[in-house]
PDB file of C-alpha atoms in Angstrom:
ATOM      1  CA  MET A   1      -8.316 -58.654  46.631  1.00 27.00           C
ATOM      2  CA  PHE A   2      -7.499 -54.947  46.648  1.00 34.00           C
ATOM      3  CA  ASN A   3      -9.801 -52.071  45.833  1.00 39.00           C
ATOM      4  CA  ASN A   4      -9.511 -48.353  45.352  1.00 43.00           C
ATOM      5  CA  ASP A   5     -12.516 -47.062  47.246  1.00 46.00           C
ATOM      6  CA  LEU A   6     -11.818 -43.478  48.183  1.00 55.00           C
ATOM      7  CA  ASP A   7     -11.960 -43.781  51.929  1.00 55.00           C
ATOM      8  CA  ASN A   8      -9.172 -42.893  54.341  1.00 55.00           C
ATOM      9  CA  SER A   9      -8.577 -46.375  55.710  1.00 58.00           C
ATOM     10  CA  GLN A  10      -5.094 -47.807  55.869  1.00 67.00           C
ATOM     11  CA  SER A  11      -3.795 -49.274  52.647  1.00 76.00           C
ATOM     12  CA  ILE A  12      -2.923 -52.949  52.595  1.00 82.00           C
ATOM     13  CA  ALA A  13       0.541 -53.678  51.220  1.00 74.00           C
ATOM     14  CA  PRO A  14       0.882 -56.171  48.369  1.00 77.00           C
ATOM     15  CA  VAL A  15       2.233 -59.479  49.659  1.00 67.00           C
ATOM     16  CA  GLY A  16       5.975 -59.315  50.253  1.00 73.00           C
ATOM     17  CA  MET A  17       6.236 -55.608  49.433  1.00 71.00           C
ATOM     18  CA  PRO A  18       7.583 -52.882  51.749  1.00 73.00           C
ATOM     19  CA  PHE A  19       5.101 -50.767  53.689  1.00 76.00           C
ATOM     20  CA  SER A  20       5.797 -47.284  55.068  1.00 75.00           C
ATOM     21  CA  GLN A  21       3.819 -46.282  58.132  1.00 81.00           C
ATOM     22  CA  ALA A  22       5.059 -42.716  57.685  1.00 80.00           C
ATOM     23  CA  CYS A  23       3.343 -42.575  54.281  1.00 79.00           C
ATOM     24  CA  GLU A  24       0.125 -43.787  55.869  1.00 86.00           C
ATOM     25  CA  ASN A  25       0.364 -41.180  58.608  1.00 85.00           C
ATOM     26  CA  ASN A  26       0.962 -38.170  56.375  1.00 92.00           C
ATOM     27  CA  LYS A  27      -0.944 -39.025  53.180  1.00 95.00           C
ATOM     28  CA  GLN A  28      -4.225 -37.310  54.059  1.00 95.00           C
ATOM     29  CA  PRO A  29      -2.726 -34.011  55.329  1.00 96.00           C
ATOM     30  CA  ILE A  30      -0.525 -33.829  52.220  1.00 97.00           C
ATOM     31  CA  LEU A  31      -3.451 -34.659  49.929  1.00 97.00           C
ATOM     32  CA  GLU A  32      -5.567 -31.844  51.350  1.00 97.00           C
ATOM     33  CA  ILE A  33      -2.895 -29.327  50.361  1.00 98.00           C
ATOM     34  CA  LEU A  34      -2.253 -30.908  46.960  1.00 98.00           C
ATOM     35  CA  GLN A  35      -5.955 -30.671  46.177  1.00 98.00           C
ATOM     36  CA  GLN A  36      -5.732 -26.955  46.888  1.00 97.00           C
ATOM     37  CA  GLU A  37      -2.374 -26.201  45.252  1.00 98.00           C
ATOM     38  CA  LEU A  38      -2.839 -28.311  42.096  1.00 98.00           C
ATOM     39  CA  GLN A  39      -6.348 -27.234  41.128  1.00 96.00           C
ATOM     40  CA  ASN A  40      -5.308 -25.911  37.719  1.00 93.00           C
ATOM     41  CA  PHE A  41      -2.463 -28.327  37.010  1.00 96.00           C
ATOM     42  CA  THR A  42      -2.450 -31.303  34.675  1.00 95.00           C
ATOM     43  CA  HIS A  43       0.729 -33.389  34.958  1.00 96.00           C
ATOM     44  CA  VAL A  44       2.754 -34.042  38.122  1.00 97.00           C
ATOM     45  CA  LEU A  45       6.138 -35.751  38.360  1.00 97.00           C
ATOM     46  CA  GLU A  46       6.771 -37.395  41.715  1.00 98.00           C
ATOM     47  CA  VAL A  47      10.507 -37.574  42.464  1.00 98.00           C
ATOM     48  CA  GLY A  48      11.476 -40.396  44.805  1.00 97.00           C
ATOM     49  CA  SER A  49       8.239 -42.395  44.822  1.00 97.00           C
ATOM     50  CA  GLY A  50       9.650 -44.862  47.362  1.00 94.00           C
ATOM     51  CA  THR A  51       7.180 -47.636  48.092  1.00 94.00           C
ATOM     52  CA  GLY A  52       4.571 -46.110  45.795  1.00 95.00           C
ATOM     53  CA  GLN A  53       2.046 -45.657  48.603  1.00 95.00           C
ATOM     54  CA  HIS A  54       1.671 -41.928  48.134  1.00 96.00           C
ATOM     55  CA  SER A  55       1.053 -42.302  44.425  1.00 97.00           C
ATOM     56  CA  VAL A  56      -1.774 -44.830  44.771  1.00 96.00           C
ATOM     57  CA  TYR A  57      -3.459 -42.630  47.352  1.00 96.00           C
ATOM     58  CA  PHE A  58      -3.043 -39.289  45.607  1.00 98.00           C
ATOM     59  CA  ALA A  59      -3.760 -40.239  41.982  1.00 97.00           C
ATOM     60  CA  PRO A  60      -7.415 -41.331  42.333  1.00 97.00           C
ATOM     61  CA  ARG A  61      -8.155 -38.321  44.515  1.00 97.00           C
ATOM     62  CA  LEU A  62      -6.538 -35.975  41.977  1.00 98.00           C
ATOM     63  CA  ALA A  63      -8.246 -37.628  39.030  1.00 96.00           C
ATOM     64  CA  ARG A  64      -8.148 -34.495  36.861  1.00 94.00           C
ATOM     65  CA  LEU A  65      -4.360 -34.719  36.506  1.00 96.00           C
ATOM     66  CA  THR A  66      -1.840 -37.413  35.620  1.00 95.00           C
ATOM     67  CA  TRP A  67       0.597 -38.626  38.282  1.00 97.00           C
ATOM     68  CA  GLN A  68       3.985 -39.805  37.021  1.00 97.00           C
ATOM     69  CA  THR A  69       6.119 -41.768  39.472  1.00 97.00           C
ATOM     70  CA  SER A  70       9.917 -41.966  39.362  1.00 97.00           C
ATOM     71  CA  ASP A  71      12.734 -43.437  41.418  1.00 97.00           C
ATOM     72  CA  VAL A  72      15.929 -45.446  41.127  1.00 97.00           C
ATOM     73  CA  SER A  73      15.346 -48.719  39.307  1.00 97.00           C
ATOM     74  CA  ALA A  74      15.780 -50.780  42.486  1.00 96.00           C
ATOM     75  CA  HIS A  75      12.450 -49.419  43.772  1.00 96.00           C
ATOM     76  CA  HIS A  76      10.427 -49.998  40.611  1.00 97.00           C
ATOM     77  CA  ALA A  77       9.220 -53.494  41.495  1.00 95.00           C
ATOM     78  CA  THR A  78       7.729 -52.251  44.750  1.00 95.00           C
ATOM     79  CA  ILE A  79       6.103 -49.211  43.136  1.00 96.00           C
ATOM     80  CA  SER A  80       4.690 -51.355  40.332  1.00 96.00           C
ATOM     81  CA  ALA A  81       3.293 -53.863  42.833  1.00 94.00           C
ATOM     82  CA  TRP A  82       1.401 -51.093  44.607  1.00 94.00           C
ATOM     83  CA  HIS A  83       0.136 -49.810  41.243  1.00 96.00           C
ATOM     84  CA  THR A  84      -1.092 -53.287  40.342  1.00 95.00           C
ATOM     85  CA  ALA A  85      -2.863 -53.586  43.687  1.00 93.00           C
ATOM     86  CA  TYR A  86      -4.483 -50.147  43.397  1.00 94.00           C
ATOM     87  CA  PRO A  87      -4.804 -49.377  39.664  1.00 95.00           C
ATOM     88  CA  VAL A  88      -6.133 -46.064  38.398  1.00 96.00           C
ATOM     89  CA  PRO A  89      -5.947 -44.720  34.821  1.00 96.00           C
ATOM     90  CA  ASN A  90      -4.163 -41.450  35.664  1.00 96.00           C
ATOM     91  CA  LEU A  91      -1.261 -43.154  37.494  1.00 97.00           C
ATOM     92  CA  TYR A  92       1.831 -43.953  35.431  1.00 96.00           C
ATOM     93  CA  ALA A  93       4.485 -46.629  35.930  1.00 96.00           C
ATOM     94  CA  PRO A  94       7.769 -45.445  37.451  1.00 97.00           C
ATOM     95  CA  LEU A  95      10.443 -43.877  35.310  1.00 96.00           C
ATOM     96  CA  ALA A  96      14.101 -44.448  36.097  1.00 97.00           C
ATOM     97  CA  PHE A  97      15.613 -41.445  37.855  1.00 97.00           C
ATOM     98  CA  ASP A  98      18.967 -41.671  39.591  1.00 97.00           C
ATOM     99  CA  LEU A  99      19.714 -38.088  40.593  1.00 97.00           C
ATOM    100  CA  PRO A 100      23.546 -38.309  40.608  1.00 96.00           C
ATOM    101  CA  VAL A 101      23.672 -39.327  36.936  1.00 96.00           C
ATOM    102  CA  ASP A 102      20.300 -38.644  35.268  1.00 96.00           C
ATOM    103  CA  SER A 103      18.424 -35.678  33.920  1.00 94.00           C
ATOM    104  CA  LEU A 104      14.822 -35.162  34.955  1.00 94.00           C
ATOM    105  CA  PRO A 105      12.893 -38.034  33.317  1.00 93.00           C
ATOM    106  CA  MET A 106      10.386 -37.230  30.601  1.00 87.00           C
ATOM    107  CA  SER A 107       7.085 -39.064  30.486  1.00 82.00           C
ATOM    108  CA  LEU A 108       6.390 -40.871  27.228  1.00 77.00           C
ATOM    109  CA  ALA A 109       3.174 -42.444  28.495  1.00 75.00           C
ATOM    110  CA  SER A 110       1.278 -39.218  29.077  1.00 74.00           C
ATOM    111  CA  ASN A 111       2.795 -37.168  26.245  1.00 77.00           C
ATOM    112  CA  GLN A 112       2.523 -34.046  28.398  1.00 77.00           C
ATOM    113  CA  PRO A 113       5.113 -31.714  29.889  1.00 85.00           C
ATOM    114  CA  TYR A 114       5.228 -31.551  33.663  1.00 94.00           C
ATOM    115  CA  ASP A 115       3.705 -28.452  35.170  1.00 96.00           C
ATOM    116  CA  ALA A 116       4.378 -29.559  38.760  1.00 97.00           C
ATOM    117  CA  VAL A 117       6.930 -31.651  40.655  1.00 98.00           C
ATOM    118  CA  PHE A 118       6.274 -33.263  44.041  1.00 98.00           C
ATOM    119  CA  THR A 119       8.809 -34.866  46.348  1.00 98.00           C
ATOM    120  CA  ALA A 120       8.434 -36.115  49.914  1.00 97.00           C
ATOM    121  CA  ASN A 121      11.108 -36.944  52.476  1.00 96.00           C
ATOM    122  CA  THR A 122      13.994 -36.717  50.044  1.00 97.00           C
ATOM    123  CA  LEU A 123      16.000 -33.561  50.769  1.00 98.00           C
ATOM    124  CA  HIS A 124      17.272 -34.804  54.132  1.00 98.00           C
ATOM    125  CA  ILE A 125      18.305 -38.170  52.639  1.00 97.00           C
ATOM    126  CA  ILE A 126      20.407 -36.977  49.718  1.00 98.00           C
ATOM    127  CA  SER A 127      23.582 -34.878  49.919  1.00 98.00           C
ATOM    128  CA  TRP A 128      23.464 -31.098  49.626  1.00 98.00           C
ATOM    129  CA  LEU A 129      25.133 -31.333  46.205  1.00 98.00           C
ATOM    130  CA  LEU A 130      22.231 -33.489  45.030  1.00 98.00           C
ATOM    131  CA  VAL A 131      19.711 -31.110  46.605  1.00 98.00           C
ATOM    132  CA  GLU A 132      21.308 -28.389  44.476  1.00 98.00           C
ATOM    133  CA  LYS A 133      21.131 -30.564  41.370  1.00 98.00           C
ATOM    134  CA  LEU A 134      17.475 -31.405  41.967  1.00 98.00           C
ATOM    135  CA  PHE A 135      16.491 -27.738  42.212  1.00 98.00           C
ATOM    136  CA  LYS A 136      18.525 -26.948  39.115  1.00 98.00           C
ATOM    137  CA  LEU A 137      16.807 -29.687  37.085  1.00 98.00           C
ATOM    138  CA  VAL A 138      13.362 -28.742  38.304  1.00 98.00           C
ATOM    139  CA  GLY A 139      13.971 -25.032  37.740  1.00 97.00           C
ATOM    140  CA  GLU A 140      15.035 -25.737  34.163  1.00 96.00           C
ATOM    141  CA  ALA A 141      12.140 -28.110  33.425  1.00 95.00           C
ATOM    142  CA  LEU A 142       9.136 -26.323  34.877  1.00 96.00           C
ATOM    143  CA  PRO A 143       7.186 -23.796  32.803  1.00 96.00           C
ATOM    144  CA  ILE A 144       6.429 -20.304  34.084  1.00 97.00           C
ATOM    145  CA  ASN A 145       4.028 -20.629  37.056  1.00 97.00           C
ATOM    146  CA  GLY A 146       4.889 -24.323  37.434  1.00 98.00           C
ATOM    147  CA  LYS A 147       5.154 -25.581  41.005  1.00 98.00           C
ATOM    148  CA  LEU A 148       7.652 -27.565  43.036  1.00 98.00           C
ATOM    149  CA  ILE A 149       6.055 -29.002  46.181  1.00 98.00           C
ATOM    150  CA  VAL A 150       8.380 -30.387  48.854  1.00 98.00           C
ATOM    151  CA  TYR A 151       7.393 -32.256  52.012  1.00 98.00           C
ATOM    152  CA  GLY A 152       9.668 -33.041  54.948  1.00 97.00           C
ATOM    153  CA  PRO A 153      11.351 -31.702  58.102  1.00 97.00           C
ATOM    154  CA  PHE A 154      13.261 -28.418  58.023  1.00 98.00           C
ATOM    155  CA  ASN A 155      15.238 -26.355  60.512  1.00 98.00           C
ATOM    156  CA  GLU A 156      14.283 -22.691  60.948  1.00 96.00           C
ATOM    157  CA  ASN A 157      16.362 -19.717  62.085  1.00 95.00           C
ATOM    158  CA  GLY A 158      19.332 -22.019  62.604  1.00 94.00           C
ATOM    159  CA  HIS A 159      17.484 -24.262  65.058  1.00 96.00           C
ATOM    160  CA  TYR A 160      15.682 -27.582  65.120  1.00 96.00           C
ATOM    161  CA  THR A 161      11.922 -27.198  65.332  1.00 96.00           C
ATOM    162  CA  SER A 162      11.591 -30.052  67.833  1.00 96.00           C
ATOM    163  CA  ALA A 163      13.622 -32.450  69.958  1.00 97.00           C
ATOM    164  CA  GLY A 164      12.363 -35.267  67.762  1.00 96.00           C
ATOM    165  CA  ASN A 165      13.782 -33.606  64.655  1.00 96.00           C
ATOM    166  CA  GLN A 166      17.125 -33.131  66.411  1.00 97.00           C
ATOM    167  CA  GLN A 167      17.253 -36.837  67.256  1.00 97.00           C
ATOM    168  CA  PHE A 168      16.221 -37.736  63.703  1.00 95.00           C
ATOM    169  CA  ASP A 169      18.936 -35.512  62.260  1.00 96.00           C
ATOM    170  CA  SER A 170      21.544 -37.161  64.463  1.00 97.00           C
ATOM    171  CA  SER A 171      20.500 -40.613  63.280  1.00 97.00           C
ATOM    172  CA  LEU A 172      20.622 -39.485  59.640  1.00 96.00           C
ATOM    173  CA  ARG A 173      24.149 -38.113  59.992  1.00 97.00           C
ATOM    174  CA  GLN A 174      25.390 -41.218  61.782  1.00 97.00           C
ATOM    175  CA  ARG A 175      24.254 -43.267  58.809  1.00 96.00           C
ATOM    176  CA  ASP A 176      25.500 -40.798  56.182  1.00 97.00           C
ATOM    177  CA  PRO A 177      27.367 -37.593  57.138  1.00 97.00           C
ATOM    178  CA  LYS A 178      26.226 -35.964  53.871  1.00 97.00           C
ATOM    179  CA  SER A 179      22.554 -36.285  54.785  1.00 97.00           C
ATOM    180  CA  GLY A 180      20.613 -34.345  57.406  1.00 98.00           C
ATOM    181  CA  ILE A 181      17.696 -31.985  57.946  1.00 98.00           C
ATOM    182  CA  ARG A 182      18.134 -28.880  55.783  1.00 98.00           C
ATOM    183  CA  HIS A 183      17.771 -25.284  56.853  1.00 98.00           C
ATOM    184  CA  LEU A 184      14.663 -23.671  55.442  1.00 98.00           C
ATOM    185  CA  GLU A 185      16.515 -20.447  54.675  1.00 98.00           C
ATOM    186  CA  ASP A 186      19.128 -22.346  52.618  1.00 98.00           C
ATOM    187  CA  ILE A 187      16.403 -24.107  50.620  1.00 98.00           C
ATOM    188  CA  ILE A 188      14.585 -20.837  49.899  1.00 98.00           C
ATOM    189  CA  ALA A 189      17.824 -19.165  48.776  1.00 98.00           C
ATOM    190  CA  LEU A 190      18.742 -22.131  46.579  1.00 98.00           C
ATOM    191  CA  ALA A 191      15.299 -22.157  44.971  1.00 98.00           C
ATOM    192  CA  LYS A 192      15.551 -18.464  44.108  1.00 98.00           C
ATOM    193  CA  THR A 193      18.724 -19.052  42.089  1.00 98.00           C
ATOM    194  CA  TYR A 194      16.598 -21.182  39.748  1.00 98.00           C
ATOM    195  CA  HIS A 195      13.663 -18.736  39.640  1.00 98.00           C
ATOM    196  CA  LEU A 196      11.579 -20.730  42.111  1.00 98.00           C
ATOM    197  CA  ASN A 197       9.979 -18.473  44.715  1.00 98.00           C
ATOM    198  CA  LEU A 198       8.404 -19.754  47.912  1.00 98.00           C
ATOM    199  CA  SER A 199       4.689 -19.083  47.469  1.00 98.00           C
ATOM    200  CA  ASP A 200       3.358 -20.933  50.516  1.00 98.00           C
ATOM    201  CA  LYS A 201       4.495 -22.868  53.573  1.00 98.00           C
ATOM    202  CA  TYR A 202       2.292 -25.252  55.522  1.00 98.00           C
ATOM    203  CA  ALA A 203       2.875 -26.672  58.982  1.00 97.00           C
ATOM    204  CA  MET A 204       2.317 -30.428  58.913  1.00 96.00           C
ATOM    205  CA  PRO A 205       1.970 -33.154  61.554  1.00 94.00           C
ATOM    206  CA  ALA A 206       5.029 -34.595  63.312  1.00 93.00           C
ATOM    207  CA  ASN A 207       7.052 -31.355  62.919  1.00 95.00           C
ATOM    208  CA  ASN A 208       7.166 -31.523  59.145  1.00 97.00           C
ATOM    209  CA  GLN A 209       6.426 -28.804  56.610  1.00 98.00           C
ATOM    210  CA  LEU A 210       5.157 -28.631  53.068  1.00 98.00           C
ATOM    211  CA  LEU A 211       6.812 -25.968  50.910  1.00 98.00           C
ATOM    212  CA  VAL A 212       5.335 -24.705  47.656  1.00 98.00           C
ATOM    213  CA  PHE A 213       7.647 -22.991  45.162  1.00 98.00           C
ATOM    214  CA  GLN A 214       6.437 -21.341  41.959  1.00 98.00           C
ATOM    215  CA  LYS A 215       8.498 -20.722  38.827  1.00 98.00           C
ATOM    216  CA  ILE A 216       8.498 -16.983  38.152  1.00 95.00           C
ATOM    217  CA  ARG A 217      10.463 -16.771  34.907  1.00 89.00           C
TER     218      ARG A 217
END
């Protein structure tokens, strides 16, 4: 039996479903910033919901807004299993979103436009061309003052921020040469081309960062 008491204990994965220890490790630090940054927001689209662990942790603790998950269809069964195990009324079933071929998905369940987009640990997995497409789609979809919140590792001033990140980047590129840790300066410049200005940057555990971009026009 699963429950959604709002403590910080480790979530229990539904039987046979994937479990991400990284999600467990970073969920509370991310939540603390989301609670601050999304105080006046109503409808969040999560891009790349993965296992669904973040969504079941964030949604009940951000009960004032609706949380819309999305990912490639292959991940929907896992996300839905987590939603079934930890149900909350403001958490919506995953929408299909395959970045190479799709536009940003629109939520029919909530009947609201997105005023914020959240994505965690995605930019270093996808190719740079897809990073560009994601920012383009988000920049076009968000209203003025809407926010894009991005979590993950980033290089700064042309350098890795830790030896661990350098090792991680090497392993990413061995698996897929088009992936890899992105340079913060490149991300900020890309965002500006779609009227998304960096409004805040937070240092996070394990040499990660959380970037907050706001749509200016």
